Short mmCIF file of C-alpha atoms and ligand atoms in Angstrom, two decimals:
data_model
loop_
_atom_site.label_atom_id
_atom_site.label_comp_id
_atom_site.label_asym_id
_atom_site.label_seq_id
_atom_site.Cartn_x
_atom_site.Cartn_y
_atom_site.Cartn_z
CA UNK A 275 -8.13 -37.62 -85.37
CA UNK A 276 -9.72 -40.28 -87.46
CA UNK A 277 -13.33 -40.73 -86.47
CA UNK A 278 -14.33 -44.19 -85.34
CA UNK A 279 -16.32 -46.20 -87.88
CA UNK A 280 -19.32 -46.08 -85.63
CA UNK A 281 -20.38 -44.84 -82.24
CA UNK A 282 -22.48 -46.70 -79.73
CA UNK A 283 -25.67 -44.68 -79.71
CA UNK A 284 -28.20 -45.42 -76.96
CA UNK A 285 -31.32 -47.21 -78.21
CA UNK A 286 -33.62 -44.39 -77.08
CA UNK A 287 -31.68 -41.94 -79.26
CA UNK A 288 -31.67 -44.37 -82.19
CA UNK A 289 -35.44 -44.71 -81.89
CA UNK A 290 -35.89 -40.94 -82.15
CA UNK A 291 -33.55 -40.78 -85.15
CA UNK A 292 -35.36 -43.64 -86.88
CA UNK A 293 -38.72 -41.97 -86.40
CA UNK A 294 -37.45 -38.69 -87.84
CA UNK A 295 -35.64 -40.30 -90.75
CA UNK A 296 -38.60 -42.61 -91.41
CA UNK A 297 -40.77 -39.53 -91.83
CA UNK A 298 -38.32 -38.14 -94.38
CA UNK A 299 -36.36 -35.75 -92.13
CA UNK A 300 -32.68 -35.66 -91.33
CA UNK A 301 -31.54 -36.53 -87.83
CA UNK A 302 -27.99 -36.01 -86.60
CA UNK A 303 -26.41 -36.36 -83.18
CA UNK A 304 -24.56 -33.18 -82.25
CA UNK A 305 -23.02 -31.28 -79.40
CA UNK A 306 -21.76 -32.34 -76.02
CA UNK A 307 -22.43 -36.07 -76.17
CA UNK A 308 -20.53 -36.47 -79.45
CA UNK A 309 -17.65 -34.39 -78.11
CA UNK A 310 -17.53 -36.26 -74.81
CA UNK A 311 -17.80 -39.69 -76.41
CA UNK A 312 -14.88 -38.87 -78.70
CA UNK A 313 -12.94 -37.80 -75.63
CA UNK A 314 -13.73 -41.07 -73.91
CA UNK A 315 -16.05 -39.50 -71.35
CA UNK A 316 -19.49 -40.88 -70.73
CA UNK A 317 -22.37 -38.63 -71.70
CA UNK A 318 -25.74 -40.09 -72.54
CA UNK A 319 -27.30 -36.66 -72.93
CA UNK A 320 -27.49 -36.81 -76.72
CA UNK A 321 -28.88 -33.83 -78.57
CA UNK A 322 -30.44 -34.41 -81.96
CA UNK A 323 -30.43 -31.84 -84.74
CA UNK A 324 -33.10 -32.26 -87.38
CA UNK A 325 -34.49 -30.77 -90.55
CA UNK A 326 -38.00 -31.22 -89.15
CA UNK A 327 -39.65 -28.06 -87.87
CA UNK A 328 -40.67 -27.89 -84.20
CA UNK A 329 -44.31 -28.51 -85.20
CA UNK A 330 -43.30 -31.54 -87.24
CA UNK A 331 -41.26 -32.86 -84.31
CA UNK A 332 -44.22 -32.42 -81.98
CA UNK A 333 -46.51 -34.17 -84.39
CA UNK A 334 -44.16 -37.16 -84.66
CA UNK A 335 -43.62 -37.52 -80.91
CA UNK A 336 -46.75 -37.32 -78.81
CA UNK A 337 -44.70 -37.30 -75.60
CA UNK A 338 -42.92 -34.00 -75.91
CA UNK A 339 -42.17 -30.87 -73.95
CA UNK A 340 -41.58 -27.68 -75.91
CA UNK A 341 -38.61 -26.61 -73.77
CA UNK A 342 -37.46 -23.94 -76.18
CA UNK A 343 -39.83 -23.99 -79.08
CA UNK A 344 -38.94 -20.46 -80.11
CA UNK A 345 -35.37 -21.65 -80.57
CA UNK A 346 -36.48 -24.87 -82.19
CA UNK A 347 -35.94 -27.18 -79.23
CA UNK A 348 -38.45 -29.85 -78.27
CA UNK A 349 -37.69 -32.41 -75.59
CA UNK A 350 -38.92 -35.76 -76.84
CA UNK A 351 -39.55 -38.84 -74.73
CA UNK A 352 -38.20 -42.16 -75.83
CA UNK A 353 -38.11 -45.23 -73.58
CA UNK A 354 -38.67 -43.06 -70.52
CA UNK A 355 -35.84 -40.66 -71.30
CA UNK A 356 -36.08 -37.21 -72.74
CA UNK A 357 -33.73 -35.97 -75.43
CA UNK A 358 -33.63 -32.54 -76.97
CA UNK A 359 -34.47 -32.40 -80.64
CA UNK A 360 -33.55 -29.07 -82.21
CA UNK A 361 -34.48 -27.90 -85.67
CA UNK A 362 -31.54 -26.87 -87.88
CA UNK A 363 -31.36 -23.14 -87.36
CA UNK A 364 -29.44 -20.02 -87.97
CA UNK A 365 -29.27 -16.99 -85.74
CA UNK A 366 -30.41 -14.05 -87.82
CA UNK A 367 -30.25 -11.33 -85.20
CA UNK A 368 -28.49 -11.30 -81.86
CA UNK A 369 -28.02 -8.77 -79.12
CA UNK A 370 -25.37 -10.45 -77.05
CA UNK A 371 -27.85 -12.46 -75.01
CA UNK A 372 -30.82 -13.51 -77.16
CA UNK A 373 -31.04 -14.67 -80.74
CA UNK A 374 -33.76 -14.44 -83.30
CA UNK A 375 -33.65 -17.68 -85.16
CA UNK A 376 -34.56 -18.92 -88.58
CA UNK A 377 -35.35 -22.52 -89.48
CA UNK A 378 -35.16 -24.20 -92.86
CA UNK A 379 -31.37 -24.21 -93.06
CA UNK A 380 -28.88 -27.01 -93.71
CA UNK A 381 -26.94 -29.07 -91.19
CA UNK A 382 -23.79 -27.21 -92.21
CA UNK A 383 -25.43 -23.87 -91.46
CA UNK A 384 -26.66 -25.23 -88.15
CA UNK A 385 -23.14 -26.35 -87.24
CA UNK A 386 -21.85 -22.90 -88.16
CA UNK A 387 -23.98 -21.22 -85.49
CA UNK A 388 -22.52 -23.40 -82.74
CA UNK A 389 -19.95 -21.95 -80.39
CA UNK A 390 -16.77 -24.04 -80.56
CA UNK A 391 -15.38 -26.43 -83.13
CA UNK A 392 -15.39 -29.28 -80.60
CA UNK A 393 -19.14 -28.70 -80.19
CA UNK A 394 -19.85 -28.54 -83.92
CA UNK A 395 -19.26 -32.16 -84.91
CA UNK A 396 -22.23 -34.16 -86.16
CA UNK A 397 -22.70 -37.90 -86.43
CA UNK A 398 -25.45 -39.66 -88.32
CA UNK A 399 -26.53 -42.43 -86.01
CA UNK A 400 -28.07 -44.58 -88.75
CA UNK A 401 -25.75 -44.04 -91.69
CA UNK A 402 -22.68 -43.73 -89.43
CA UNK A 403 -21.52 -40.63 -91.26
CA UNK A 404 -19.56 -37.73 -89.83
CA UNK A 405 -19.73 -34.02 -90.55
CA UNK A 406 -17.02 -31.83 -89.15
CA UNK A 407 -16.77 -28.72 -91.29
CA UNK A 408 -14.70 -26.77 -88.73
CA UNK A 409 -12.26 -29.55 -87.97
CA UNK A 410 -13.31 -30.04 -84.40
CA UNK A 411 -11.56 -33.40 -84.50
CA UNK A 412 -8.19 -31.68 -84.86
CA UNK A 413 -9.02 -29.43 -81.90
CA UNK A 414 -9.99 -32.44 -79.80
CA UNK A 415 -6.61 -33.91 -80.69
CA UNK A 416 -4.81 -30.71 -79.88
CA UNK A 417 -6.95 -30.19 -76.82
CA UNK A 418 -8.00 -26.75 -77.90
CA UNK A 419 -11.11 -24.64 -77.49
CA UNK A 420 -11.54 -22.65 -80.70
CA UNK A 421 -14.50 -20.55 -81.76
CA UNK A 422 -16.38 -21.49 -84.88
CA UNK A 423 -15.74 -18.65 -87.31
CA UNK A 424 -14.58 -15.22 -86.24
CA UNK A 425 -14.26 -15.34 -82.48
CA UNK A 426 -14.89 -11.65 -81.80
CA UNK A 427 -18.13 -11.69 -83.70
CA UNK A 428 -19.23 -14.94 -82.08
CA UNK A 429 -18.69 -13.62 -78.55
CA UNK A 430 -20.48 -10.40 -79.44
CA UNK A 431 -23.50 -12.44 -80.54
CA UNK A 432 -23.70 -14.18 -77.20
CA UNK A 433 -21.38 -13.23 -74.37
CA UNK A 434 -22.19 -16.43 -72.54
CA UNK A 435 -19.87 -18.16 -74.99
CA UNK A 436 -16.95 -16.54 -73.16
CA UNK A 437 -17.93 -18.34 -69.97
CA UNK A 438 -18.59 -21.55 -71.87
CA UNK A 439 -15.06 -21.39 -73.32
CA UNK A 440 -13.67 -21.13 -69.79
CA UNK A 441 -15.81 -24.03 -68.63
CA UNK A 442 -14.74 -26.37 -71.42
CA UNK A 443 -11.08 -25.37 -71.04
CA UNK A 444 -11.21 -26.03 -67.30
CA UNK A 445 -13.23 -29.22 -67.60
CA UNK A 446 -11.09 -30.91 -70.25
CA UNK A 447 -7.81 -29.17 -69.39
CA UNK A 448 -7.80 -27.73 -72.89
CA UNK A 449 -6.01 -24.58 -73.92
CA UNK A 450 -7.94 -21.77 -75.49
CA UNK A 451 -6.75 -20.96 -78.99
CA UNK A 452 -4.97 -17.56 -79.01
CA UNK A 453 -7.35 -15.67 -81.35
CA UNK A 454 -10.30 -17.07 -79.40
CA UNK A 455 -8.71 -16.05 -76.10
CA UNK A 456 -7.83 -12.57 -77.34
CA UNK A 457 -11.38 -12.09 -78.58
CA UNK A 458 -12.77 -13.33 -75.27
CA UNK A 459 -10.58 -10.84 -73.40
CA UNK A 460 -11.71 -8.02 -75.64
CA UNK A 461 -15.39 -8.99 -75.38
CA UNK A 462 -15.43 -9.64 -71.63
CA UNK A 463 -16.81 -6.22 -70.60
CA UNK A 464 -19.91 -7.23 -72.58
CA UNK A 465 -20.58 -9.97 -70.01
CA UNK A 466 -22.40 -7.31 -68.05
CA UNK A 467 -25.26 -7.69 -70.54
CA UNK A 468 -25.99 -11.27 -69.58
CA UNK A 469 -28.81 -12.22 -67.28
CA UNK A 470 -27.76 -13.24 -63.78
CA UNK A 471 -29.48 -16.60 -64.21
CA UNK A 472 -27.41 -17.60 -67.21
CA UNK A 473 -24.21 -16.51 -65.48
CA UNK A 474 -25.17 -18.46 -62.38
CA UNK A 475 -25.92 -21.60 -64.36
CA UNK A 476 -22.54 -21.33 -66.07
CA UNK A 477 -20.69 -20.64 -62.83
CA UNK A 478 -22.38 -23.57 -61.10
CA UNK A 479 -21.80 -25.90 -64.06
CA UNK A 480 -18.18 -24.83 -64.18
CA UNK A 481 -17.72 -25.61 -60.49
CA UNK A 482 -19.36 -28.99 -60.90
CA UNK A 483 -17.33 -30.10 -63.87
CA UNK A 484 -13.91 -28.46 -63.80
CA UNK A 485 -10.96 -30.71 -63.15
CA UNK A 486 -9.24 -28.01 -61.19
CA UNK A 487 -11.07 -25.28 -59.35
CA UNK A 488 -7.90 -23.18 -59.39
CA UNK A 489 -7.86 -23.24 -63.17
CA UNK A 490 -11.50 -22.20 -63.42
CA UNK A 491 -11.00 -19.35 -60.95
CA UNK A 492 -7.85 -18.28 -62.73
CA UNK A 493 -9.62 -18.22 -66.11
CA UNK A 494 -12.56 -16.25 -64.72
CA UNK A 495 -10.12 -13.64 -63.42
CA UNK A 496 -7.82 -13.60 -66.41
CA UNK A 497 -10.55 -13.14 -68.98
CA UNK A 498 -12.25 -10.42 -66.96
CA UNK A 499 -15.40 -12.35 -66.03
CA UNK A 500 -14.71 -12.27 -62.29
CA UNK A 501 -14.26 -8.51 -62.40
CA UNK A 502 -17.71 -8.11 -63.92
CA UNK A 503 -19.70 -10.76 -62.06
CA UNK A 504 -17.69 -12.14 -59.14
CA UNK A 505 -15.30 -9.55 -57.77
CA UNK A 506 -15.49 -11.35 -54.40
CA UNK A 507 -13.90 -14.44 -55.89
CA UNK A 508 -10.64 -15.16 -54.10
CA UNK A 509 -7.96 -14.91 -56.76
CA UNK A 510 -5.73 -17.68 -55.60
CA UNK A 511 -7.83 -20.12 -53.67
CA UNK A 512 -5.53 -21.46 -50.99
CA UNK A 513 -7.40 -24.53 -49.96
CA UNK A 514 -6.54 -27.65 -51.85
CA UNK A 515 -9.76 -28.60 -53.51
CA UNK A 516 -10.73 -32.06 -54.58
CA UNK A 517 -10.31 -32.94 -58.21
CA UNK A 518 -13.37 -33.01 -60.40
CA UNK A 519 -15.71 -35.91 -60.22
CA UNK A 520 -14.96 -36.24 -63.95
CA UNK A 521 -18.54 -35.87 -65.01
CA UNK A 522 -21.36 -37.61 -63.28
CA UNK A 523 -20.40 -41.02 -64.55
CA UNK A 524 -17.22 -42.48 -65.87
CA UNK A 525 -17.14 -43.98 -69.30
CA UNK A 526 -17.30 -47.74 -69.42
CA UNK A 527 -13.87 -49.25 -69.93
CA UNK A 528 -14.48 -50.41 -73.47
CA UNK A 529 -15.07 -46.86 -74.58
CA UNK A 530 -11.45 -46.00 -75.06
CA UNK A 531 -10.35 -42.44 -75.35
CA UNK A 532 -9.70 -41.47 -78.90
CA UNK A 533 -7.12 -38.97 -77.84
CA UNK A 534 -5.39 -41.44 -75.59
CA UNK A 535 -5.41 -39.30 -72.50
CA UNK A 536 -8.28 -40.62 -70.48
CA UNK A 537 -6.37 -43.20 -68.49
CA UNK A 538 -3.69 -40.69 -67.74
CA UNK A 539 -6.21 -38.18 -66.55
CA UNK A 540 -8.22 -40.56 -64.43
CA UNK A 541 -5.01 -41.79 -62.85
CA UNK A 542 -4.37 -38.21 -61.78
CA UNK A 543 -7.62 -38.15 -59.83
CA UNK A 544 -6.95 -38.59 -56.16
CA UNK A 545 -9.01 -41.15 -54.37
CA UNK A 546 -12.05 -39.39 -53.03
CA UNK A 547 -12.55 -40.86 -49.61
CA UNK A 548 -14.44 -39.55 -46.65
CA UNK A 549 -18.08 -39.80 -45.90
CA UNK A 550 -19.36 -37.68 -48.72
CA UNK A 551 -19.17 -38.52 -52.37
CA UNK A 552 -17.55 -36.46 -55.05
CA UNK A 553 -20.87 -34.98 -56.05
CA UNK A 554 -21.43 -33.36 -52.69
CA UNK A 555 -17.90 -32.06 -52.69
CA UNK A 556 -18.76 -30.26 -55.89
CA UNK A 557 -21.83 -28.62 -54.46
CA UNK A 558 -21.72 -25.23 -56.22
CA UNK A 559 -23.26 -23.35 -53.30
CA UNK A 560 -20.67 -24.70 -50.88
CA UNK A 561 -17.88 -23.97 -53.30
CA UNK A 562 -19.13 -20.44 -53.79
CA UNK A 563 -19.05 -20.03 -50.01
CA UNK A 564 -15.53 -21.40 -49.94
CA UNK A 565 -14.24 -19.32 -52.83
CA UNK A 566 -15.91 -15.95 -52.34
CA UNK A 567 -15.43 -13.25 -49.75
CA UNK A 568 -19.09 -12.32 -49.42
CA UNK A 569 -20.88 -15.42 -50.66
CA UNK A 570 -24.35 -14.22 -49.71
CA UNK A 571 -23.91 -11.07 -51.81
CA UNK A 572 -22.63 -13.21 -54.67
CA UNK A 573 -25.56 -15.61 -54.51
CA UNK A 574 -28.03 -12.74 -54.33
CA UNK A 575 -26.40 -11.10 -57.36
CA UNK A 576 -26.53 -14.39 -59.27
CA UNK A 577 -30.21 -14.74 -58.36
CA UNK A 578 -29.66 -18.04 -56.62
CA UNK A 579 -32.78 -19.50 -55.00
CA UNK A 580 -33.90 -18.27 -51.61
CA UNK A 581 -33.09 -21.70 -50.22
CA UNK A 582 -29.53 -21.47 -51.54
CA UNK A 583 -29.07 -17.98 -50.14
CA UNK A 584 -30.46 -19.07 -46.78
CA UNK A 585 -28.11 -22.02 -46.78
CA UNK A 586 -25.12 -19.76 -47.28
CA UNK A 587 -26.31 -17.38 -44.59
CA UNK A 588 -26.73 -20.25 -42.12
CA UNK A 589 -23.27 -21.55 -42.86
CA UNK A 590 -21.74 -18.12 -42.31
CA UNK A 591 -23.65 -17.70 -39.06
CA UNK A 592 -22.61 -21.06 -37.65
CA UNK A 593 -19.43 -21.87 -35.76
CA UNK A 594 -17.15 -23.63 -38.23
CA UNK A 595 -16.43 -26.58 -35.94
CA UNK A 596 -17.18 -27.98 -32.49
CA UNK A 597 -14.95 -26.99 -29.61
CA UNK A 598 -13.62 -30.50 -29.39
CA UNK A 599 -14.31 -34.02 -30.56
CA UNK A 600 -16.06 -35.22 -27.40
CA UNK A 601 -19.71 -36.23 -27.77
CA UNK A 602 -20.75 -33.34 -25.54
CA UNK A 603 -18.84 -30.77 -27.59
CA UNK A 604 -20.12 -32.20 -30.84
CA UNK A 605 -23.72 -32.34 -29.59
CA UNK A 606 -23.50 -28.72 -28.43
CA UNK A 607 -22.23 -27.69 -31.81
CA UNK A 608 -24.84 -29.73 -33.71
CA UNK A 609 -27.57 -28.28 -31.58
CA UNK A 610 -26.32 -24.73 -32.15
CA UNK A 611 -25.77 -24.86 -35.90
CA UNK A 612 -28.87 -26.91 -36.74
CA UNK A 613 -29.38 -27.59 -40.42
CA UNK A 614 -26.06 -26.03 -41.36
CA UNK A 615 -24.12 -28.88 -39.73
CA UNK A 616 -23.59 -30.95 -42.87
CA UNK A 617 -22.54 -27.94 -44.90
CA UNK A 618 -20.12 -26.83 -42.19
CA UNK A 619 -18.66 -30.32 -41.97
CA UNK A 620 -18.24 -30.44 -45.77
CA UNK A 621 -16.57 -27.05 -45.76
CA UNK A 622 -14.20 -28.21 -43.06
CA UNK A 623 -13.38 -31.23 -45.20
CA UNK A 624 -12.88 -29.10 -48.29
CA UNK A 625 -10.55 -26.78 -46.43
CA UNK A 626 -8.49 -29.49 -44.78
CA UNK A 627 -8.84 -32.26 -47.37
CA UNK A 628 -9.50 -34.83 -44.67
CA UNK A 629 -12.62 -35.68 -42.75
CA UNK A 630 -12.57 -34.06 -39.29
CA UNK A 631 -11.98 -36.35 -36.33
CA UNK A 632 -15.35 -35.28 -34.96
CA UNK A 633 -17.16 -36.58 -38.03
CA UNK A 634 -17.60 -40.16 -36.71
CA UNK A 635 -18.73 -38.65 -33.40
CA UNK A 636 -21.34 -36.63 -35.27
CA UNK A 637 -22.48 -39.73 -37.13
CA UNK A 638 -22.78 -41.71 -33.89
CA UNK A 639 -24.89 -38.98 -32.28
CA UNK A 640 -27.25 -39.07 -35.22
CA UNK A 641 -27.38 -42.84 -35.35
CA UNK A 642 -28.32 -42.95 -31.69
CA UNK A 643 -30.93 -40.29 -32.33
CA UNK A 644 -29.71 -38.14 -29.46
CA UNK A 645 -31.81 -35.03 -28.87
CA UNK A 646 -30.48 -31.82 -30.36
CA UNK A 647 -33.54 -29.65 -30.79
CA UNK A 648 -36.44 -28.53 -28.62
CA UNK A 649 -38.72 -30.66 -30.73
CA UNK A 650 -36.84 -33.77 -29.61
CA UNK A 651 -37.29 -33.08 -25.92
CA UNK A 652 -39.34 -35.72 -24.08
CA UNK A 653 -41.71 -32.98 -22.97
CA UNK A 654 -43.54 -30.24 -24.79
CA UNK A 655 -44.61 -26.73 -23.96
CA UNK A 656 -48.08 -28.13 -23.26
CA UNK A 657 -46.63 -30.49 -20.62
CA UNK A 658 -44.94 -27.56 -18.96
CA UNK A 659 -48.15 -25.56 -19.07
CA UNK A 660 -50.02 -28.34 -17.28
CA UNK A 661 -47.21 -28.32 -14.75
CA UNK A 662 -47.99 -24.64 -14.15
CA UNK A 663 -45.47 -22.84 -16.35
CA UNK A 664 -47.19 -19.94 -18.09
CA UNK A 665 -46.58 -19.70 -21.85
CA UNK A 666 -44.33 -16.89 -23.01
CA UNK A 667 -40.65 -16.01 -22.93
CA UNK A 668 -40.16 -17.70 -19.57
CA UNK A 669 -41.32 -20.98 -21.02
CA UNK A 670 -39.05 -20.59 -24.03
CA UNK A 671 -36.22 -19.92 -21.70
CA UNK A 672 -36.98 -22.95 -19.64
CA UNK A 673 -37.16 -25.19 -22.70
CA UNK A 674 -33.77 -23.88 -23.79
CA UNK A 675 -32.28 -24.75 -20.43
CA UNK A 676 -33.79 -28.21 -20.51
CA UNK A 677 -32.44 -28.70 -24.00
CA UNK A 678 -28.96 -27.61 -22.94
CA UNK A 679 -29.20 -30.18 -20.17
CA UNK A 680 -30.14 -33.09 -22.42
CA UNK A 681 -27.64 -32.05 -25.07
CA UNK A 682 -24.98 -32.46 -22.39
CA UNK A 683 -26.52 -35.72 -21.17
CA UNK A 684 -29.08 -37.40 -23.44
CA UNK A 685 -29.91 -39.93 -20.71
CA UNK A 686 -31.80 -37.12 -18.95
CA UNK A 687 -34.29 -36.86 -21.81
CA UNK A 688 -37.24 -38.50 -20.08
CA UNK A 689 -40.56 -36.97 -19.16
CA UNK A 690 -40.09 -37.53 -15.45
CA UNK A 691 -36.60 -36.10 -15.24
CA UNK A 692 -37.50 -33.10 -17.37
CA UNK A 693 -40.67 -32.31 -15.43
CA UNK A 694 -38.82 -32.60 -12.15
CA UNK A 695 -36.06 -30.40 -13.44
CA UNK A 696 -38.55 -27.88 -14.79
CA UNK A 697 -40.13 -27.60 -11.35
CA UNK A 698 -36.76 -27.00 -9.70
CA UNK A 699 -35.66 -24.50 -12.30
CA UNK A 700 -38.85 -22.50 -12.19
P1 ATP B 1014 -22.66 -29.83 -71.60
O1 ATP B 1014 -24.07 -30.29 -71.81
O2 ATP B 1014 -21.70 -30.87 -71.22
O3 ATP B 1014 -22.58 -28.61 -70.79
P2 ATP B 1014 -22.85 -29.16 -74.36
O4 ATP B 1014 -21.81 -28.83 -75.37
O5 ATP B 1014 -23.77 -30.31 -74.64
O6 ATP B 1014 -22.09 -29.36 -73.03
P3 ATP B 1014 -25.26 -27.63 -74.17
O7 ATP B 1014 -25.48 -26.34 -73.44
O8 ATP B 1014 -25.98 -28.84 -73.79
O9 ATP B 1014 -23.69 -27.86 -74.11
O10 ATP B 1014 -25.51 -27.29 -75.71
C1 ATP B 1014 -25.55 -28.27 -76.72
C2 ATP B 1014 -24.86 -27.74 -77.97
O11 ATP B 1014 -25.52 -26.56 -78.42
C3 ATP B 1014 -23.42 -27.33 -77.78
O12 ATP B 1014 -22.54 -28.43 -77.92
C4 ATP B 1014 -23.24 -26.32 -78.86
O13 ATP B 1014 -23.07 -26.95 -80.13
C5 ATP B 1014 -24.56 -25.61 -78.89
N1 ATP B 1014 -24.61 -24.45 -78.00
C6 ATP B 1014 -25.03 -24.40 -76.72
N2 ATP B 1014 -24.97 -23.16 -76.21
C7 ATP B 1014 -24.50 -22.39 -77.21
C8 ATP B 1014 -24.23 -20.99 -77.33
N3 ATP B 1014 -24.42 -20.16 -76.30
N4 ATP B 1014 -23.76 -20.55 -78.51
C9 ATP B 1014 -23.59 -21.39 -79.55
N5 ATP B 1014 -23.82 -22.69 -79.51
C10 ATP B 1014 -24.27 -23.20 -78.36
MG1 MG B 1015 -25.41 -30.92 -73.38
#
């Protein structure tokens, strides 16, 4: 691939580069944004590699957050956006999950510590120069994920790279170069050394960005990652899953793919209709529920947040769908499943690839604000107490019965009716 003469670099990134270069340091754009832009995919998340040390970066940019200072990474604010500025570095010691790093190295050495050739291309945003010592351009052309340097050694330095290879292959529909794949297979048992958080972030990112969930699942099994971290993952996911949202944003039309495949690939994307957008369909928690046999155990193992684990548990506890599409049936279901309703509806949609016929019914119920919880009843426990109902289980029971009544007929949700009914039920 011949590199374009120049890339459109966002002004906020140019400002950072100008400041660094003006102070006598080198500043290069590297990593995912360069790769994605060359592939014709939008990515404004530009990373900057620099010869300035982290302290020098902090001194030049008063608005900064030392997100990974030990590793040389400072997030720098420019025109309200943050970009990561990372000092050229080399990994001097690694244990498969952490690296001890050394600064004061050249751009070429910095590119050499990066994982894949497609991620090791640098562009100078001011001089419009390219550096591609590992021929990442050829791999972009050939749609190949290839390790920088000796793959076996590179995976041994950081096992996460195995999962990253799978993610990029699944996201771009790239093949994995044979020596890289063989090394990944051989190194996969070492995945056990990774922290659950890093594995979770990779798994979630993979789910969000892959073009085909089947491919991602297949790769996780084939390389041996599922065996180590996700044995509950269903090997051949039956449900037809929606195609990837193709990144958060699509590239503007003028940014033509340099490998000439973008149009083809976007044409292959089915129209994502239904009430929920593509982003929600790629909710990693929901997809984990859909794809794994014991999703709660999986999320616990991956150290997902308590909220995420609770969400999965609520989904599993809820009835998957209402008994019918009548307003009464749908209200009963909504009332029973509570907060899990949206997740259950999304799962239904993911499994069947169409929105359920009860979805508009559900929307109507919500739009009309029909009562579904005790809190929405036109009377409270205090009202019942003044009407002579003693607090305690009997009152709870009574409120439940009143709720069941108004769920079946929302017109009954008035103070008078409910008080009268409470008296007769007592
Ligand atoms: P995306 O942000 O789309 O996931 P990316 O390639 O930008 O993809 P980041 O995690 O943002 O990935 O990392 C930025 C760059 O840092 C990568 O392109 C790569 O050059 C390098 N890098 C990231 N993680 C590793 C790693 N584990 N080993 C080696 N290099 C890495
Ligand atoms: Mg990135």
